[in-house]
mmCIF file of C-alpha atoms in Angstrom:
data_model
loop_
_atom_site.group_PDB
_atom_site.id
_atom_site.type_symbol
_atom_site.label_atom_id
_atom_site.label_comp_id
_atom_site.label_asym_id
_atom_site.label_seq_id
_atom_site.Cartn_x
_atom_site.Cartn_y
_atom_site.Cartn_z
ATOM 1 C CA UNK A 560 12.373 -6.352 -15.445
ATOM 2 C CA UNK A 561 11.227 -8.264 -12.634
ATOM 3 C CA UNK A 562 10.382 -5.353 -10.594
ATOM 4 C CA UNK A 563 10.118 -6.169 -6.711
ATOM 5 C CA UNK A 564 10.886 -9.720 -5.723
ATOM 6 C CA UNK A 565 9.460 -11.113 -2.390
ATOM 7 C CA UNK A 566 10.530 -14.728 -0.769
ATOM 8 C CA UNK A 567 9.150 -17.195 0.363
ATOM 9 C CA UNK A 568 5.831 -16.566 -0.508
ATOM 10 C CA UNK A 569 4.018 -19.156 1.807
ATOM 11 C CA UNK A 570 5.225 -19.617 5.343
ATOM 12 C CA UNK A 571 4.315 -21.012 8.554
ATOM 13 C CA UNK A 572 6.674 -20.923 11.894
ATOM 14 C CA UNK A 573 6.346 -22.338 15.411
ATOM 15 C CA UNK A 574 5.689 -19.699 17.927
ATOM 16 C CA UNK A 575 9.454 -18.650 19.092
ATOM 17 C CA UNK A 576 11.087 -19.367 15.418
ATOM 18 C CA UNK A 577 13.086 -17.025 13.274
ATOM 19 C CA UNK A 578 12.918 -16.530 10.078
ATOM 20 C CA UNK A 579 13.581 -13.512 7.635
ATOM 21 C CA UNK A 580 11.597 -12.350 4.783
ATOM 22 C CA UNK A 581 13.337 -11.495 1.298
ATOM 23 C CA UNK A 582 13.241 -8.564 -0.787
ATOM 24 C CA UNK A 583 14.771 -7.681 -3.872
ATOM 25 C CA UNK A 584 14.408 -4.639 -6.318
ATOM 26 C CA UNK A 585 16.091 -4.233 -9.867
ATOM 27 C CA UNK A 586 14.749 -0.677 -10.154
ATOM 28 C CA UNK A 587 18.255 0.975 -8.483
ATOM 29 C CA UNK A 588 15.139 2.928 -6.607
ATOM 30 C CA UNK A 589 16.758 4.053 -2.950
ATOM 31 C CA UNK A 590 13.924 4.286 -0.886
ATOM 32 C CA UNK A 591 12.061 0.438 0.333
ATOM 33 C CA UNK A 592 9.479 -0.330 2.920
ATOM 34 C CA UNK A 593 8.041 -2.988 4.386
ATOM 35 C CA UNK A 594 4.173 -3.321 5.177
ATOM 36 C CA UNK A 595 2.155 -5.782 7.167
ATOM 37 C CA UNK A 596 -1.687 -6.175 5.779
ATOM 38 C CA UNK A 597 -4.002 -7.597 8.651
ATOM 39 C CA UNK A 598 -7.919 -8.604 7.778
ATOM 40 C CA UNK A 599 -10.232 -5.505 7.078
ATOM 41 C CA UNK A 600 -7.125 -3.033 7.956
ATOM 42 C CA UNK A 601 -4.974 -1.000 5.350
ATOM 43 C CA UNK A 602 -1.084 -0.971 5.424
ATOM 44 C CA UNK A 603 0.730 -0.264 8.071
ATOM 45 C CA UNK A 604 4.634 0.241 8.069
ATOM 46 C CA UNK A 605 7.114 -1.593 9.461
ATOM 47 C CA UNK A 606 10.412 -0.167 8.461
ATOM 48 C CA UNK A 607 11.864 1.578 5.994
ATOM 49 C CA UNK A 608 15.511 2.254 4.240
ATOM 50 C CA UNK A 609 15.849 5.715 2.345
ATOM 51 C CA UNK A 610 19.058 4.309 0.890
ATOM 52 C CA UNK A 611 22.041 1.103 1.544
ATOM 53 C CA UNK A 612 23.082 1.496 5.139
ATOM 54 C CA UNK A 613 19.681 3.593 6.052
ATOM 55 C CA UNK A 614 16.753 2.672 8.307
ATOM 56 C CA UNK A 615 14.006 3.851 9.933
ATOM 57 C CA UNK A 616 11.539 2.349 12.231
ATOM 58 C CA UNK A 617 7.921 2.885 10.964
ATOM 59 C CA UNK A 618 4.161 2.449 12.428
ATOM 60 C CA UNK A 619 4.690 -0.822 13.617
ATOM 61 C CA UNK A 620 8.341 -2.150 14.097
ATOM 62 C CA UNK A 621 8.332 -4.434 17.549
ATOM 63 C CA UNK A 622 9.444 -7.740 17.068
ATOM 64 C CA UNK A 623 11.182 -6.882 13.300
ATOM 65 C CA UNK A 624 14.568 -6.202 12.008
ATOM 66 C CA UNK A 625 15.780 -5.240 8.628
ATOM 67 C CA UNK A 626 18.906 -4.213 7.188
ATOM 68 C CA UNK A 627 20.331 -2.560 4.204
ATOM 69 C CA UNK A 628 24.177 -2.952 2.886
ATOM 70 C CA UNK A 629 22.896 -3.436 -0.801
ATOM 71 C CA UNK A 630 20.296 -0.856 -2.593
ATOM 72 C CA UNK A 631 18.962 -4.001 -3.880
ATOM 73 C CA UNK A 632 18.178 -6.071 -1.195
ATOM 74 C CA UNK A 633 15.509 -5.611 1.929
ATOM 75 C CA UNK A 634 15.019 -8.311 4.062
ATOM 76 C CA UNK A 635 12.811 -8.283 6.620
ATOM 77 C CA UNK A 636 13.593 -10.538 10.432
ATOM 78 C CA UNK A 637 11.644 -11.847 12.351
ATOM 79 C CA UNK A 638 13.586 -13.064 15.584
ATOM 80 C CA UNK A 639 10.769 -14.946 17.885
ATOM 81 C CA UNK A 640 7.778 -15.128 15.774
ATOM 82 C CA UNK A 641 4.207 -14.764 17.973
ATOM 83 C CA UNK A 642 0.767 -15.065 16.877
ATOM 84 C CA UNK A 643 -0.071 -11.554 16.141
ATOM 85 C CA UNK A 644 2.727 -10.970 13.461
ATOM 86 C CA UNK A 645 0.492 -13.711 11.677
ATOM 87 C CA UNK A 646 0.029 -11.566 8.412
ATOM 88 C CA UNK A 647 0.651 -10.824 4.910
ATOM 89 C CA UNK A 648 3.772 -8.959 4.175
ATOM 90 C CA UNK A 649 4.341 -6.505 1.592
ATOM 91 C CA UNK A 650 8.371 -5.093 0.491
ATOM 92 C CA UNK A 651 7.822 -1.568 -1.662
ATOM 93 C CA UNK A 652 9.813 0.262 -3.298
ATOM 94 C CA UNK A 653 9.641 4.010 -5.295
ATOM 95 C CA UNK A 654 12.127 6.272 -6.390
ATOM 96 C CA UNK A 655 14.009 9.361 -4.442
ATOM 97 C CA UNK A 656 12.458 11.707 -7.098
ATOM 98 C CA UNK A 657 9.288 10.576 -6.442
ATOM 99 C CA UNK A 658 9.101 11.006 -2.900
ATOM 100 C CA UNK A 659 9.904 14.707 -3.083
ATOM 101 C CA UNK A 660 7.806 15.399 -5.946
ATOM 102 C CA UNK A 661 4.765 14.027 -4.439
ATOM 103 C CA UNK A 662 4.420 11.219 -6.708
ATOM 104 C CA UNK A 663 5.724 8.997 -4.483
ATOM 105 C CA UNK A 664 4.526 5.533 -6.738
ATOM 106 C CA UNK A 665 5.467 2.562 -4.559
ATOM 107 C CA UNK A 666 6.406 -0.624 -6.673
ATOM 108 C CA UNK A 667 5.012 -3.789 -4.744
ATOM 109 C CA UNK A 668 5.861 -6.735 -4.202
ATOM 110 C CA UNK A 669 3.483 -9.865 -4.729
ATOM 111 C CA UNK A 670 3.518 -10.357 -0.666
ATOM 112 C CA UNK A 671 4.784 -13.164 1.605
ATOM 113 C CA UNK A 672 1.868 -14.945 3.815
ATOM 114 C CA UNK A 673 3.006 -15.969 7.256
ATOM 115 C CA UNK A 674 1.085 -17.980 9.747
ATOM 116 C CA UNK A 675 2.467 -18.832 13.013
ATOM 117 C CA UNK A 676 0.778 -21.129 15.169
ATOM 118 C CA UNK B 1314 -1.670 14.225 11.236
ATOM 119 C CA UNK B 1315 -3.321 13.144 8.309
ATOM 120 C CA UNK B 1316 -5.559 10.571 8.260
ATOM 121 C CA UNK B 1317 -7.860 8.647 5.680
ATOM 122 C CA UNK B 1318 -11.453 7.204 6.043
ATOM 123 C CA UNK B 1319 -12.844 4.880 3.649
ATOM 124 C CA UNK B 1320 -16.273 5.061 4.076
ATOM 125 C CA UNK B 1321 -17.746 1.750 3.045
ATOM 126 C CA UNK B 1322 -15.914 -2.473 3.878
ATOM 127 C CA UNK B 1323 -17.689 -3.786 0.661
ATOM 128 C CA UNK B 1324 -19.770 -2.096 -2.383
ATOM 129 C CA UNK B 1325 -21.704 -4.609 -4.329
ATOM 130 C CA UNK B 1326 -22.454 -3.431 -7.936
ATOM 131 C CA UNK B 1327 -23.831 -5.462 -11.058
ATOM 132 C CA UNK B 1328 -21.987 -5.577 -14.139
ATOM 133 C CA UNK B 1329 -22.526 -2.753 -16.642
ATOM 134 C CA UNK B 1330 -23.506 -0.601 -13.074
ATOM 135 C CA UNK B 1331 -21.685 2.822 -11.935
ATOM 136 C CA UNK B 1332 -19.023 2.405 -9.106
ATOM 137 C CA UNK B 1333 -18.580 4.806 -6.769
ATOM 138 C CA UNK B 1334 -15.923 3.788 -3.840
ATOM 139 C CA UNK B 1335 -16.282 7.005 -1.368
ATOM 140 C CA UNK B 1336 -12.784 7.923 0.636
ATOM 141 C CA UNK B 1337 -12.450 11.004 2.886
ATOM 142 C CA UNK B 1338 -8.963 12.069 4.162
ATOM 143 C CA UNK B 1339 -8.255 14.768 6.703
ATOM 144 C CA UNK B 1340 -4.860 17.049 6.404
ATOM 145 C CA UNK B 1341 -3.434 20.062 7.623
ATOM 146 C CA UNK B 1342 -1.782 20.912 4.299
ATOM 147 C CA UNK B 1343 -2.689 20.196 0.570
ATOM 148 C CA UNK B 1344 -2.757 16.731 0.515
ATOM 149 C CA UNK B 1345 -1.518 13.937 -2.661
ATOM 150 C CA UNK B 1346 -3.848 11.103 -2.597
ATOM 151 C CA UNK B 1347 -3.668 7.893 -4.462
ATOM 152 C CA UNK B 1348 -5.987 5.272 -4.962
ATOM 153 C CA UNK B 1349 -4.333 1.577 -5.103
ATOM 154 C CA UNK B 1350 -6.040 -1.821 -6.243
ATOM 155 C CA UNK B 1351 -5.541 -5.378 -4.995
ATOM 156 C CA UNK B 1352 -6.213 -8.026 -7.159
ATOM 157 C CA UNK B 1353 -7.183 -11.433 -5.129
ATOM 158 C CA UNK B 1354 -3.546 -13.058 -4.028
ATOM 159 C CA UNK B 1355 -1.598 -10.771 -5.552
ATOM 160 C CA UNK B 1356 0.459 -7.396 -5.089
ATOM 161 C CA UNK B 1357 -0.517 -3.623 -5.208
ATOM 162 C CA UNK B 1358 -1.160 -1.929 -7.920
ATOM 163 C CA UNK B 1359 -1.467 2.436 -8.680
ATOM 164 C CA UNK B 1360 -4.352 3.396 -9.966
ATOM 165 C CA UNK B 1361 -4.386 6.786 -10.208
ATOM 166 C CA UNK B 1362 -2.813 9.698 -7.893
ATOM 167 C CA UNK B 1363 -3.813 13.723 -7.358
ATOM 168 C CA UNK B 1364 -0.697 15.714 -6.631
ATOM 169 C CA UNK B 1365 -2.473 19.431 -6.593
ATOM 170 C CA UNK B 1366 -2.618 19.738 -10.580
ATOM 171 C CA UNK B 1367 -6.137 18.913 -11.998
ATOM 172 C CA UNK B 1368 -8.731 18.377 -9.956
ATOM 173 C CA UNK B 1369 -10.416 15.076 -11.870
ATOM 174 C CA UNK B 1370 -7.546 12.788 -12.311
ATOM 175 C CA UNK B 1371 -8.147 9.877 -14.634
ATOM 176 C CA UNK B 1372 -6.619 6.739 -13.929
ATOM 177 C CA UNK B 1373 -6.035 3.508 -15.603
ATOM 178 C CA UNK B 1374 -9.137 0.602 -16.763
ATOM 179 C CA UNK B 1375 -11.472 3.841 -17.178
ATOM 180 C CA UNK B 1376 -11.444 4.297 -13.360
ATOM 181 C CA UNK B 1377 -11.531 8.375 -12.121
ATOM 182 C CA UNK B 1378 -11.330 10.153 -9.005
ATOM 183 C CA UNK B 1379 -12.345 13.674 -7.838
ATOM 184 C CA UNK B 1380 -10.286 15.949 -5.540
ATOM 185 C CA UNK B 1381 -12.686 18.238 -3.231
ATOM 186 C CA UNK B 1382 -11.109 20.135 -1.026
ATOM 187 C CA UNK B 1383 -14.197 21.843 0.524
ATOM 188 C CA UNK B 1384 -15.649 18.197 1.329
ATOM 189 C CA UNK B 1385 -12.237 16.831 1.933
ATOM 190 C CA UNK B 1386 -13.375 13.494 -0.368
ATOM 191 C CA UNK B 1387 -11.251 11.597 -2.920
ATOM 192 C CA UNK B 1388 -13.837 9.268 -4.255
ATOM 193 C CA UNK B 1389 -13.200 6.737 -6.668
ATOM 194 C CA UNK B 1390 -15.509 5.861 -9.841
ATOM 195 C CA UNK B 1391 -16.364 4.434 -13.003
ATOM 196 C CA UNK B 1392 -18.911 4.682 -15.727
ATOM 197 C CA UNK B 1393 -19.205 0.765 -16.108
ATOM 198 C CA UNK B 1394 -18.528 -1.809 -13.619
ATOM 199 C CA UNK B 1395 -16.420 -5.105 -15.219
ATOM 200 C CA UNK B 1396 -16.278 -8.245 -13.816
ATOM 201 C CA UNK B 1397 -12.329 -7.811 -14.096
ATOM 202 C CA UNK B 1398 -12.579 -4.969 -11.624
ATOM 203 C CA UNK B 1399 -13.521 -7.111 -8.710
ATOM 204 C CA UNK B 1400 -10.971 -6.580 -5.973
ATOM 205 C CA UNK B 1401 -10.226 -4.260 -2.789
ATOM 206 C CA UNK B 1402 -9.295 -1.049 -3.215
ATOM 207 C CA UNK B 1403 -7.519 1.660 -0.949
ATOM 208 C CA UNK B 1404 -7.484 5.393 -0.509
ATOM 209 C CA UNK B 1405 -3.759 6.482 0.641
ATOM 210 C CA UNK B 1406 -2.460 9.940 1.261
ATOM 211 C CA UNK B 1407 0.824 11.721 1.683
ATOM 212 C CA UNK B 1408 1.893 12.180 4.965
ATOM 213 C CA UNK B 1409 3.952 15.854 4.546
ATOM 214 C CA UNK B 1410 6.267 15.932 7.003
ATOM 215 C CA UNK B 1411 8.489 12.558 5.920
ATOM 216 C CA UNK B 1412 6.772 11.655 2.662
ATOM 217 C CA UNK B 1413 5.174 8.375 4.141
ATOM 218 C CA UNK B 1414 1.849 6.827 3.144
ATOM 219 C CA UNK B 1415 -1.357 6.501 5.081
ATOM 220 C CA UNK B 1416 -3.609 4.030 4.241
ATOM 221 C CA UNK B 1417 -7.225 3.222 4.674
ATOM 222 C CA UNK B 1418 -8.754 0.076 5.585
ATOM 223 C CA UNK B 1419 -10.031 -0.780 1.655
ATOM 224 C CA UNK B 1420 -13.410 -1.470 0.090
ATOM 225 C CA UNK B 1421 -13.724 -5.074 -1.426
ATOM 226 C CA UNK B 1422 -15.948 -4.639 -4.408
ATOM 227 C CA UNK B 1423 -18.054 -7.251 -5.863
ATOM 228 C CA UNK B 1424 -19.576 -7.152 -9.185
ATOM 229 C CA UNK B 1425 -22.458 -9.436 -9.677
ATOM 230 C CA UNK B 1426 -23.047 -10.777 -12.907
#
């Protein structure tokens, strides 16, 4: 299984560019998040989808977009890329079951490293 | 709200040494708490979680963590430091009311040879 697919994993944008993030899952899990991961800071959330056609804003979700028609698929927009999103990016995902439970055991992503200048 | 401290940016331990990574977490309710690990340039990985059944969970490359309630700590440790353990690690806990995470800010550990 190839777990929780992020593209590209390298990229850097012109202040003002758009560009959108890629995530795939092949775990049929129905909850995925997205995470930024600044320098000497944990995670902080973005967005997240508790199932296709589901999302929810998170810690941190000025100047993002996502969408969700496919459990599978995440992706994560940026429309006019600044400086400060200049980050590493993380797409999650975990289980339904796990959430309620308690367990709640995110699958990650390798991250996507964005620089815009 | 619940929120999580990690108390120390970087422990520096000699191979062969005890680790101890120290992580205190505040919460109105009983609290699960994870520990994660971050290998350099690449993803996330669970290392062990506490979800209010034993107290000393055991996670996985011999690491352990203790769940104290009265001190309100998680920390993380293990017997014998390996140079393969070398990365940052993070405390997270459960936020109650919509299941999401709360992170801390990690401890990078370095093992010195």
């Amino acid at each position: 299984n190839a777990g929780v697919t992020q593209t590209p994993k390298f990229r850097i944008l012109k202040i003002g560019q758009s560009m959108t993030l890629q995530c795939t899952q092949d775990m049929n899990h129905n909850y995925m998040y997205w995470y930024r991961q600044d320098p000497g800071m944990g995670l902080k959330l973005i967005y997240y989808s508790v199932g296709a056609g589901i999302t929810d804003k998170g810690e941190v979700p000025n100047g993002y977009n996502v969408s969700r028609s496919t459990t599978e698929d995440f992706p994560l927009r940026l429309e006019l890329a600044a400086p400060s999103q200049t980050s590493v990016y993380f797409c999650a995902s975990s289980p339904i079951r796990g959430l309620r439970s308690g367990a709640n055991v995110l699958t990650f992503g390798a991250g996507s490293r964005l620089t815009v200048l | 709200a619940q929120s999580v401290t990690q108390l120390d940016s970087h422990v520096s331990v000699s191979e062969g040494t005890p680790v101890l990574l120290r992580c205190n977490y505040s919460s109105s309710y009983s609290p699960s708490l994870f520990w994660y690990v971050q290998h350099p340039n690449k993803g996330l990985q669970l290392l062990l979680k506490y979800t209010s059944a034993a107290t000393l969970v055991k996670g996985i490359n011999g690491f352990e963590a203790e769940f104290k309630k009265s001190e309100t700590s998680f920390h993380l440790t293990k017997p014998s430091a390996h140079m393969s353990d070398a990365a940052e690690y993070f405390c997270v806990v459960r936020e109650d009311s919509n299941y999401q995470l709360i992170w801390g800010a990690g401890t990078k550990l370095i093992i010195k040879p």
